[in-house]
CSV table of N, CA, C and O in Angstrom, one decimal:
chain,number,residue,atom,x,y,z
A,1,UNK,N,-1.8,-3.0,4.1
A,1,UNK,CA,-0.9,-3.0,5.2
A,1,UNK,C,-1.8,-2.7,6.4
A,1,UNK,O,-2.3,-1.5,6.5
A,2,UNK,N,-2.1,-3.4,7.3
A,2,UNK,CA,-2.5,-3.5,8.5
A,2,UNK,C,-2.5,-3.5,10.1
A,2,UNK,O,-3.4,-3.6,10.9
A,3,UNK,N,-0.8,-3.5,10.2
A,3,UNK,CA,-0.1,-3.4,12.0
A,3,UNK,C,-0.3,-2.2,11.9
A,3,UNK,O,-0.5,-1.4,11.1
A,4,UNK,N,-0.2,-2.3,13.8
A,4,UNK,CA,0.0,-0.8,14.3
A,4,UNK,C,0.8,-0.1,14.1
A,4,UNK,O,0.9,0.9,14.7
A,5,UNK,N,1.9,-0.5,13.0
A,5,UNK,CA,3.3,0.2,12.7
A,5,UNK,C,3.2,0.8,11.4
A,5,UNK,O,4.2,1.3,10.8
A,6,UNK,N,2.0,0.8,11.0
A,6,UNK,CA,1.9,1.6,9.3
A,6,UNK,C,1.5,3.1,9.3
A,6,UNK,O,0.3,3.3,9.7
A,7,UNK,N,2.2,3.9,9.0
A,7,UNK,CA,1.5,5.2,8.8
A,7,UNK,C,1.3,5.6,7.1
A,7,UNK,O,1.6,4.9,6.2
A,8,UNK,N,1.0,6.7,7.0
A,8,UNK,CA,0.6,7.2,5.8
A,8,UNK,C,1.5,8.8,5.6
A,8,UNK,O,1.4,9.9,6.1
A,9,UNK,N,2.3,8.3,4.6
A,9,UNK,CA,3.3,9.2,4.4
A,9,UNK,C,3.2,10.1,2.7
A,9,UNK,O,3.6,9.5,1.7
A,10,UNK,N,2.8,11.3,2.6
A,10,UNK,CA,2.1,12.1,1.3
A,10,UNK,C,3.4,12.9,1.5
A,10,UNK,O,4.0,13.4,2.5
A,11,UNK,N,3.7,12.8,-0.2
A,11,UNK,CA,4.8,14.0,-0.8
A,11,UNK,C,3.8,14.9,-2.0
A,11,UNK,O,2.8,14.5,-2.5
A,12,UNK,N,4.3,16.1,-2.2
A,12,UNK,CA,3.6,16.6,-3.6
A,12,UNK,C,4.7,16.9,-4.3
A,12,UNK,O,5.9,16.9,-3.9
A,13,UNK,N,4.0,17.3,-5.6
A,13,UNK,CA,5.2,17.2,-7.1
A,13,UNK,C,5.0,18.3,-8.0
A,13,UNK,O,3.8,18.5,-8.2
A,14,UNK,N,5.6,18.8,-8.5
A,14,UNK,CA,5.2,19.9,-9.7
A,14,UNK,C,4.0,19.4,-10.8
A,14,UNK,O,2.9,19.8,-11.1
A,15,UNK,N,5.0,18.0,-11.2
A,15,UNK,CA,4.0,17.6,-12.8
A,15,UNK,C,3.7,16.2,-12.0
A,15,UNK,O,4.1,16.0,-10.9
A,16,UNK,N,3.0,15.3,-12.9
A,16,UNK,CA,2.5,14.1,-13.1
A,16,UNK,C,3.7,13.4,-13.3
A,16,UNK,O,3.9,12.3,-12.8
A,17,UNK,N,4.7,14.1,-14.4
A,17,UNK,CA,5.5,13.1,-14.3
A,17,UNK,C,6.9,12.6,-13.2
A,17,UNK,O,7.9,11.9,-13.4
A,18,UNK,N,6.4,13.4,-12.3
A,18,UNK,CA,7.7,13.5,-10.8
A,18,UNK,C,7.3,12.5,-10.0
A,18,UNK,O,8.0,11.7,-9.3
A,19,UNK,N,5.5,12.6,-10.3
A,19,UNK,CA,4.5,11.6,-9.2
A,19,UNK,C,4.9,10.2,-9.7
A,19,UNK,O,5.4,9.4,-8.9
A,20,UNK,N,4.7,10.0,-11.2
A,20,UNK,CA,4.8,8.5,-11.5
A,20,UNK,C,6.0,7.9,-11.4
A,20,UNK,O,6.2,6.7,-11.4
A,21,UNK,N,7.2,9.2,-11.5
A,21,UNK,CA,8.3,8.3,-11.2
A,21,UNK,C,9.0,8.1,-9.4
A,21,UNK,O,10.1,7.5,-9.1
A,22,UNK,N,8.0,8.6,-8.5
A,22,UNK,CA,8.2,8.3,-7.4
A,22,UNK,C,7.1,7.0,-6.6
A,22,UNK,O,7.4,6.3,-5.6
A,23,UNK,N,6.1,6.9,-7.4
A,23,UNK,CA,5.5,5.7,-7.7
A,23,UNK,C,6.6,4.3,-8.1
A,23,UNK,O,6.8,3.3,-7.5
A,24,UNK,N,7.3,4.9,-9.2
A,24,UNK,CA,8.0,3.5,-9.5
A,24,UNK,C,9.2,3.6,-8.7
A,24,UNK,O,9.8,2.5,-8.6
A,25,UNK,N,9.5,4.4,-8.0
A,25,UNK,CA,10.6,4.3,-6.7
A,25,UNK,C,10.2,3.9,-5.6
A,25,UNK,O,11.0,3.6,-4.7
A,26,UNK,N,9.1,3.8,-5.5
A,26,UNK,CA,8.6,3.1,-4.0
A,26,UNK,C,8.6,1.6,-4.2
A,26,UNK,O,9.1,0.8,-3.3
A,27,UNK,N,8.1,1.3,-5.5
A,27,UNK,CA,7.4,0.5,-6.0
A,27,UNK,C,9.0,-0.8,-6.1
A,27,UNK,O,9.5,-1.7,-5.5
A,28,UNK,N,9.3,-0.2,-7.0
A,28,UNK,CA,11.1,-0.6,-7.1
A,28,UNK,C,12.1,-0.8,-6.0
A,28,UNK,O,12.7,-1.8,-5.6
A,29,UNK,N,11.9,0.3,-5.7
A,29,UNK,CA,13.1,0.2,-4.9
A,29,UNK,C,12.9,0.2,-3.6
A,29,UNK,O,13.9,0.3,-2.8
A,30,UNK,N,11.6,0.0,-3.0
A,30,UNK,CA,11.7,0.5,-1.5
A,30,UNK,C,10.6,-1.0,-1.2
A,30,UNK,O,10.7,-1.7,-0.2
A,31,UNK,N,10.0,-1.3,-2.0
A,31,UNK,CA,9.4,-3.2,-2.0
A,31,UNK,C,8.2,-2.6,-1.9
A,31,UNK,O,7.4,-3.5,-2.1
A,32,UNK,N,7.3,-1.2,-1.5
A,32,UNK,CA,6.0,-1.1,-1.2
A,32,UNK,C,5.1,-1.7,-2.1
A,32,UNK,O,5.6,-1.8,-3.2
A,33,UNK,N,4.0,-2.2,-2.1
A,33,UNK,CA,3.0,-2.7,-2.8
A,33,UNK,C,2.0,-1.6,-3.6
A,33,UNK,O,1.3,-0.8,-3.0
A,34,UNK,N,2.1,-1.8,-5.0
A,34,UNK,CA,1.0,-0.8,-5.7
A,34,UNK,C,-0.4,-0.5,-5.0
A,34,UNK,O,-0.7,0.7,-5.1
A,35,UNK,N,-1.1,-1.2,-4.3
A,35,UNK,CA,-2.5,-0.9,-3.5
A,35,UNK,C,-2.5,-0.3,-2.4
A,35,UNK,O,-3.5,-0.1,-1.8
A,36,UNK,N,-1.3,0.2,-2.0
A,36,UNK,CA,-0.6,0.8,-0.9
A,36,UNK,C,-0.2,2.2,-1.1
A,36,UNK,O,0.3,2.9,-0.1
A,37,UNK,N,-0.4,2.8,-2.6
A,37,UNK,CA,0.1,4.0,-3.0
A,37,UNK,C,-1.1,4.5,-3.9
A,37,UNK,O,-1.8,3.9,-4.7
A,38,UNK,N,-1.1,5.9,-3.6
A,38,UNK,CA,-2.4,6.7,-4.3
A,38,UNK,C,-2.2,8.0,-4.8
A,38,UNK,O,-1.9,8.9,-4.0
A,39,UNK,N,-2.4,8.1,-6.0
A,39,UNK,CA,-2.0,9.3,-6.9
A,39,UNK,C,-3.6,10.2,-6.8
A,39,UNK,O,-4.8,9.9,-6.9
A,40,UNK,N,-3.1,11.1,-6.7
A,40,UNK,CA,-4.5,12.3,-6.8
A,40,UNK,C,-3.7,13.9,-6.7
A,40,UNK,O,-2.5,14.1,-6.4
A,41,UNK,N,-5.0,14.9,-7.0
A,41,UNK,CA,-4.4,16.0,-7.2
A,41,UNK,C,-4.3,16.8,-5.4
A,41,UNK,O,-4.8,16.2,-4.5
A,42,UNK,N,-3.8,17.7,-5.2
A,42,UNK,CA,-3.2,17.9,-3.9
A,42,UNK,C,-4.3,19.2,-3.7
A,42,UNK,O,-4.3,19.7,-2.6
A,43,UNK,N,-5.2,19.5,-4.6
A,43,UNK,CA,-6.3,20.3,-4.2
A,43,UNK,C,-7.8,19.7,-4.8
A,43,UNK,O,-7.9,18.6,-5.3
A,44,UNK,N,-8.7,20.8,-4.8
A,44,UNK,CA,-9.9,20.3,-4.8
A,44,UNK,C,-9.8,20.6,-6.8
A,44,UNK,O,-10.9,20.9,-7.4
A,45,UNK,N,-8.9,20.5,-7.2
A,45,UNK,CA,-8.3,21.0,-8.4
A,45,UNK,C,-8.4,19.7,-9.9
A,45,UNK,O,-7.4,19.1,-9.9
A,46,UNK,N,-9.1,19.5,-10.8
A,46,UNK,CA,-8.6,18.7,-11.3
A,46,UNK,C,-7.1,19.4,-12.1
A,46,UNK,O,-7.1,20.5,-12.7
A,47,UNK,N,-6.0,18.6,-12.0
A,47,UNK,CA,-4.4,19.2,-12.5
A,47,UNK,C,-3.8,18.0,-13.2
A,47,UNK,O,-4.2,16.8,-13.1
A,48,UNK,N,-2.8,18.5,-14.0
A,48,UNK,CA,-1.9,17.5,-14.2
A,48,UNK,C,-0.5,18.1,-13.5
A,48,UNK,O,0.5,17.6,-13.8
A,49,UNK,N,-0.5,19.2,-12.6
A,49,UNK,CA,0.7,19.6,-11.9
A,49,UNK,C,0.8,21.3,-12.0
A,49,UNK,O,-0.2,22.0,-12.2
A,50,UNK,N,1.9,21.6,-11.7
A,50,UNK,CA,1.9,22.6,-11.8
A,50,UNK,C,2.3,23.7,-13.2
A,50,UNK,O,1.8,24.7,-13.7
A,51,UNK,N,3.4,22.6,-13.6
A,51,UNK,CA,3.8,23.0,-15.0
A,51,UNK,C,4.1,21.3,-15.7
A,51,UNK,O,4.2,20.2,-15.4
A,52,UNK,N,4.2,22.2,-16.9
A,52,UNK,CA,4.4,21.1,-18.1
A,52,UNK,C,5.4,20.0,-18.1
A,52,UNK,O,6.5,20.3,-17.6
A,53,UNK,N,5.1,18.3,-18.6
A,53,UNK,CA,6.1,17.7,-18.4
A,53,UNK,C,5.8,17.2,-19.8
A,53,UNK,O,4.7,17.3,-20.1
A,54,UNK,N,6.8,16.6,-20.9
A,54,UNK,CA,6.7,16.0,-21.8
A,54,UNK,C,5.4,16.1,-22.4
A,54,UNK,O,5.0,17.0,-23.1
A,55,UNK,N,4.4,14.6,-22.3
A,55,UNK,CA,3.5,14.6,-23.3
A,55,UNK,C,2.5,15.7,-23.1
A,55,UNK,O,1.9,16.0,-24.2
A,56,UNK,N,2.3,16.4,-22.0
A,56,UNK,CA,1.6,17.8,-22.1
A,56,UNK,C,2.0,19.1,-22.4
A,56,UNK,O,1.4,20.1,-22.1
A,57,UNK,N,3.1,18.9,-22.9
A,57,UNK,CA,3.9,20.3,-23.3
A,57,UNK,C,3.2,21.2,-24.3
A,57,UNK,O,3.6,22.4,-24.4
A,58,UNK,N,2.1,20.4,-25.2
A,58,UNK,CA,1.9,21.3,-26.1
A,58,UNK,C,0.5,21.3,-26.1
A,58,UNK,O,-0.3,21.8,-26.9
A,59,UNK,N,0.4,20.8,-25.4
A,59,UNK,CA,-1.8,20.8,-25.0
A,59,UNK,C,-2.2,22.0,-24.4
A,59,UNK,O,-2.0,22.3,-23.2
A,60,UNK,N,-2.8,22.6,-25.2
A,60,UNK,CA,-3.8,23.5,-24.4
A,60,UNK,C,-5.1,23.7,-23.4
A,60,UNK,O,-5.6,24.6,-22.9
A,61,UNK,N,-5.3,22.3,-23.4
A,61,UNK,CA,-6.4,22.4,-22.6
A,61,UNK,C,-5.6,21.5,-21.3
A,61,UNK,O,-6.3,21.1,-20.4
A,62,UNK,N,-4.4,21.3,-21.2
A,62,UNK,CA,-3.4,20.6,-20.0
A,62,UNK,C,-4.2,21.4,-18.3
A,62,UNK,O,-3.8,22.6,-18.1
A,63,UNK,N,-4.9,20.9,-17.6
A,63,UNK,CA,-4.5,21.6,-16.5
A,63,UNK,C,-3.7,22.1,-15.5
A,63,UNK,O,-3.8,21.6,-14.4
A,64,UNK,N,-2.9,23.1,-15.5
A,64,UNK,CA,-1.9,23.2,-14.6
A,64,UNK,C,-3.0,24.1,-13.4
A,64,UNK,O,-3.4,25.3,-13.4
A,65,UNK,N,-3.2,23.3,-12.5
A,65,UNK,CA,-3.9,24.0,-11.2
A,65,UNK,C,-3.4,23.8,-10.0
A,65,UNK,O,-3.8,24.5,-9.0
A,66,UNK,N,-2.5,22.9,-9.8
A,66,UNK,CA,-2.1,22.5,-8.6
A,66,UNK,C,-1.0,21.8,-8.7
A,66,UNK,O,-0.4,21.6,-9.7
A,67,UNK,N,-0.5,21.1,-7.2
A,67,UNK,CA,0.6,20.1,-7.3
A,67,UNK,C,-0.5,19.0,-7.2
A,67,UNK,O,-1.7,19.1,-6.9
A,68,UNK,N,0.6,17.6,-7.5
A,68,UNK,CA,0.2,16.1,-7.7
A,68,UNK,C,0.3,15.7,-6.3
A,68,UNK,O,1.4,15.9,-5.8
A,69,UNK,N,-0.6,15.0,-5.5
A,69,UNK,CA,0.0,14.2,-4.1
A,69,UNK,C,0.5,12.8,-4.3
A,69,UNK,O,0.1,12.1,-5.2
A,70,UNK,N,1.0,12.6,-3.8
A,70,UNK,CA,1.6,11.0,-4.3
A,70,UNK,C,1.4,10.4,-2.2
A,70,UNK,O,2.1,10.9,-1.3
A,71,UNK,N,0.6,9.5,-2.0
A,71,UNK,CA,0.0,9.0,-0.7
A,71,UNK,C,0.6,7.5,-0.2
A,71,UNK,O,0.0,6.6,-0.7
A,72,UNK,N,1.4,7.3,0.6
A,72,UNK,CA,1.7,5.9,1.0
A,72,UNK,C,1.3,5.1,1.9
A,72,UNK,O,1.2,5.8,3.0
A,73,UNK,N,1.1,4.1,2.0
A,73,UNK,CA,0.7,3.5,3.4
A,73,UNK,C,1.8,2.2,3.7
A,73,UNK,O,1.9,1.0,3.4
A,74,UNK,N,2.7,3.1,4.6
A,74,UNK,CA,4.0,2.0,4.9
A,74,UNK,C,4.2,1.7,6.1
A,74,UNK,O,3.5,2.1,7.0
A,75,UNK,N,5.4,0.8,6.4
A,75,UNK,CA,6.0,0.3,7.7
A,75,UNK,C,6.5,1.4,8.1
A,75,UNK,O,6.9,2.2,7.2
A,76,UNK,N,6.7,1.8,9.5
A,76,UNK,CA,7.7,3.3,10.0
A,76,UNK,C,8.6,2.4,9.6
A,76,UNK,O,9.0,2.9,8.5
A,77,UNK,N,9.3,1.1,9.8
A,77,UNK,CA,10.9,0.9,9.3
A,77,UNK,C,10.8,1.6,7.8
A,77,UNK,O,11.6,2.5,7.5
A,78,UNK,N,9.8,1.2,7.0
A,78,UNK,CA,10.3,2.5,5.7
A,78,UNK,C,10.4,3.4,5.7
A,78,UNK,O,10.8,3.6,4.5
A,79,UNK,N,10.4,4.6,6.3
A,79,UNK,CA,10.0,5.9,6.4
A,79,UNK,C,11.7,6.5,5.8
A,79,UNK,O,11.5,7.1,4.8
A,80,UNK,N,12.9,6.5,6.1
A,80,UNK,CA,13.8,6.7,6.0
A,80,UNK,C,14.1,6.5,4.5
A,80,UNK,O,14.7,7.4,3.9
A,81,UNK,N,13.6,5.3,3.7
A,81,UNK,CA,14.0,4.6,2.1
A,81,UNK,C,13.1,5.8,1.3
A,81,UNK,O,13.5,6.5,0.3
A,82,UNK,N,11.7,5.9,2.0
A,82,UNK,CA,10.3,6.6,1.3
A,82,UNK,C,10.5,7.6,1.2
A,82,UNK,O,9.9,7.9,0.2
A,83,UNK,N,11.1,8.7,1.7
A,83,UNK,CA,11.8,10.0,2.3
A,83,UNK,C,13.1,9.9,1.4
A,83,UNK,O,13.3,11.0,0.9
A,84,UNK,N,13.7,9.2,1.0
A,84,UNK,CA,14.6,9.3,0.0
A,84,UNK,C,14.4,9.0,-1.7
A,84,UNK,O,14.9,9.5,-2.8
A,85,UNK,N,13.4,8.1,-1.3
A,85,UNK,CA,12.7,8.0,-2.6
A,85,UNK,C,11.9,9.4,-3.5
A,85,UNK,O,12.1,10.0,-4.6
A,86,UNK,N,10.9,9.4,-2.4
A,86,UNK,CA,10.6,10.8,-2.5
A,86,UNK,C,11.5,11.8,-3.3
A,86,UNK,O,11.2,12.2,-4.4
A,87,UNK,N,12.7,12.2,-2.3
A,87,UNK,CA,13.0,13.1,-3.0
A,87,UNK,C,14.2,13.0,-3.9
A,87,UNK,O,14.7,14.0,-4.5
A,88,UNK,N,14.5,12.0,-4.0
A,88,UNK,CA,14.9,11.3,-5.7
A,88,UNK,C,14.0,11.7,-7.1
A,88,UNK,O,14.3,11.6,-8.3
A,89,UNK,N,12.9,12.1,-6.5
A,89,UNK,CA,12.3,11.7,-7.5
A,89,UNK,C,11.9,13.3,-7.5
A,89,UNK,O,10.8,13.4,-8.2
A,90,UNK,N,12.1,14.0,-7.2
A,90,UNK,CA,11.7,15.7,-7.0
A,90,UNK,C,10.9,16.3,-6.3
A,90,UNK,O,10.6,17.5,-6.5
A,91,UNK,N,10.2,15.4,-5.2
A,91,UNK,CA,9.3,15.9,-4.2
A,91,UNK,C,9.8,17.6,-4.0
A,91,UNK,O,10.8,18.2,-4.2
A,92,UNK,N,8.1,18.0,-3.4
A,92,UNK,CA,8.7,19.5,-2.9
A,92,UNK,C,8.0,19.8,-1.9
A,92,UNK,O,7.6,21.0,-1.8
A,93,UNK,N,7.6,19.0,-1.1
A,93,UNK,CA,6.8,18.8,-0.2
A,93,UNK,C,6.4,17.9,0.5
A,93,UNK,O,5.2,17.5,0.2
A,94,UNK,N,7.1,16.9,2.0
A,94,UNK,CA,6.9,15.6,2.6
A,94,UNK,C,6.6,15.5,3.9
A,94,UNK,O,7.4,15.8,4.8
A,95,UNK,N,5.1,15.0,4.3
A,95,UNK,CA,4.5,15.1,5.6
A,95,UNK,C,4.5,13.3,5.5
A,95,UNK,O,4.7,12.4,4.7
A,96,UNK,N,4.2,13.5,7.1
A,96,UNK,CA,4.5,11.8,7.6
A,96,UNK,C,5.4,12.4,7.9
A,96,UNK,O,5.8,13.5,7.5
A,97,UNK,N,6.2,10.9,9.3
A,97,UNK,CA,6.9,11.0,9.9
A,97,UNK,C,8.4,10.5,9.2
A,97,UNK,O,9.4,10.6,9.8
């Protein structure tokens, strides 16, 4: 995405699995393009979140060090869908406009 009308809109998430399903809500439901969205941890932290989601429930070496950022690069007309998406999906934390 390339106009002057794109900004970059970051939520964070407890676990990994809040992140990937607000991934498939952008992705789904809001038309964003996968190369346009960027999963990484929200500190200088390698994490899978803060606490346990399913397939790491029982791993001990799981890192819980941090939240998940979940990063978009959209149209301001999205901002309103992305912001709902977001917090559809359990965001707990949304900067951008």
């Amino acid at each position: 995405m390339t106009d002057e009308n794109t900004i970059t809109i970051r939520a964070r998430f407890r676990t990994r699995e809040a992140a990937d399903l607000a991934v498939e809500h952008l992705v789904q439901q809001v038309g964003i393009s996968r190369p346009d969205i960027f999963i990484q941890s929200a500190s200088d932290q390698n994490t899978n979140g803060t606490s346990s989601s399913r397939g790491d429930v029982d791993r001990l070496d799981a890192p819980h060090k941090g939240e998940i950022e979940v990063s978009a690069d959209i149209a301001a007309s999205q901002i309103p869908a992305v912001h709902q998406s977001f917090g559809n999906a359990g965001a707990i934390h949304v900067t951008g406009k």
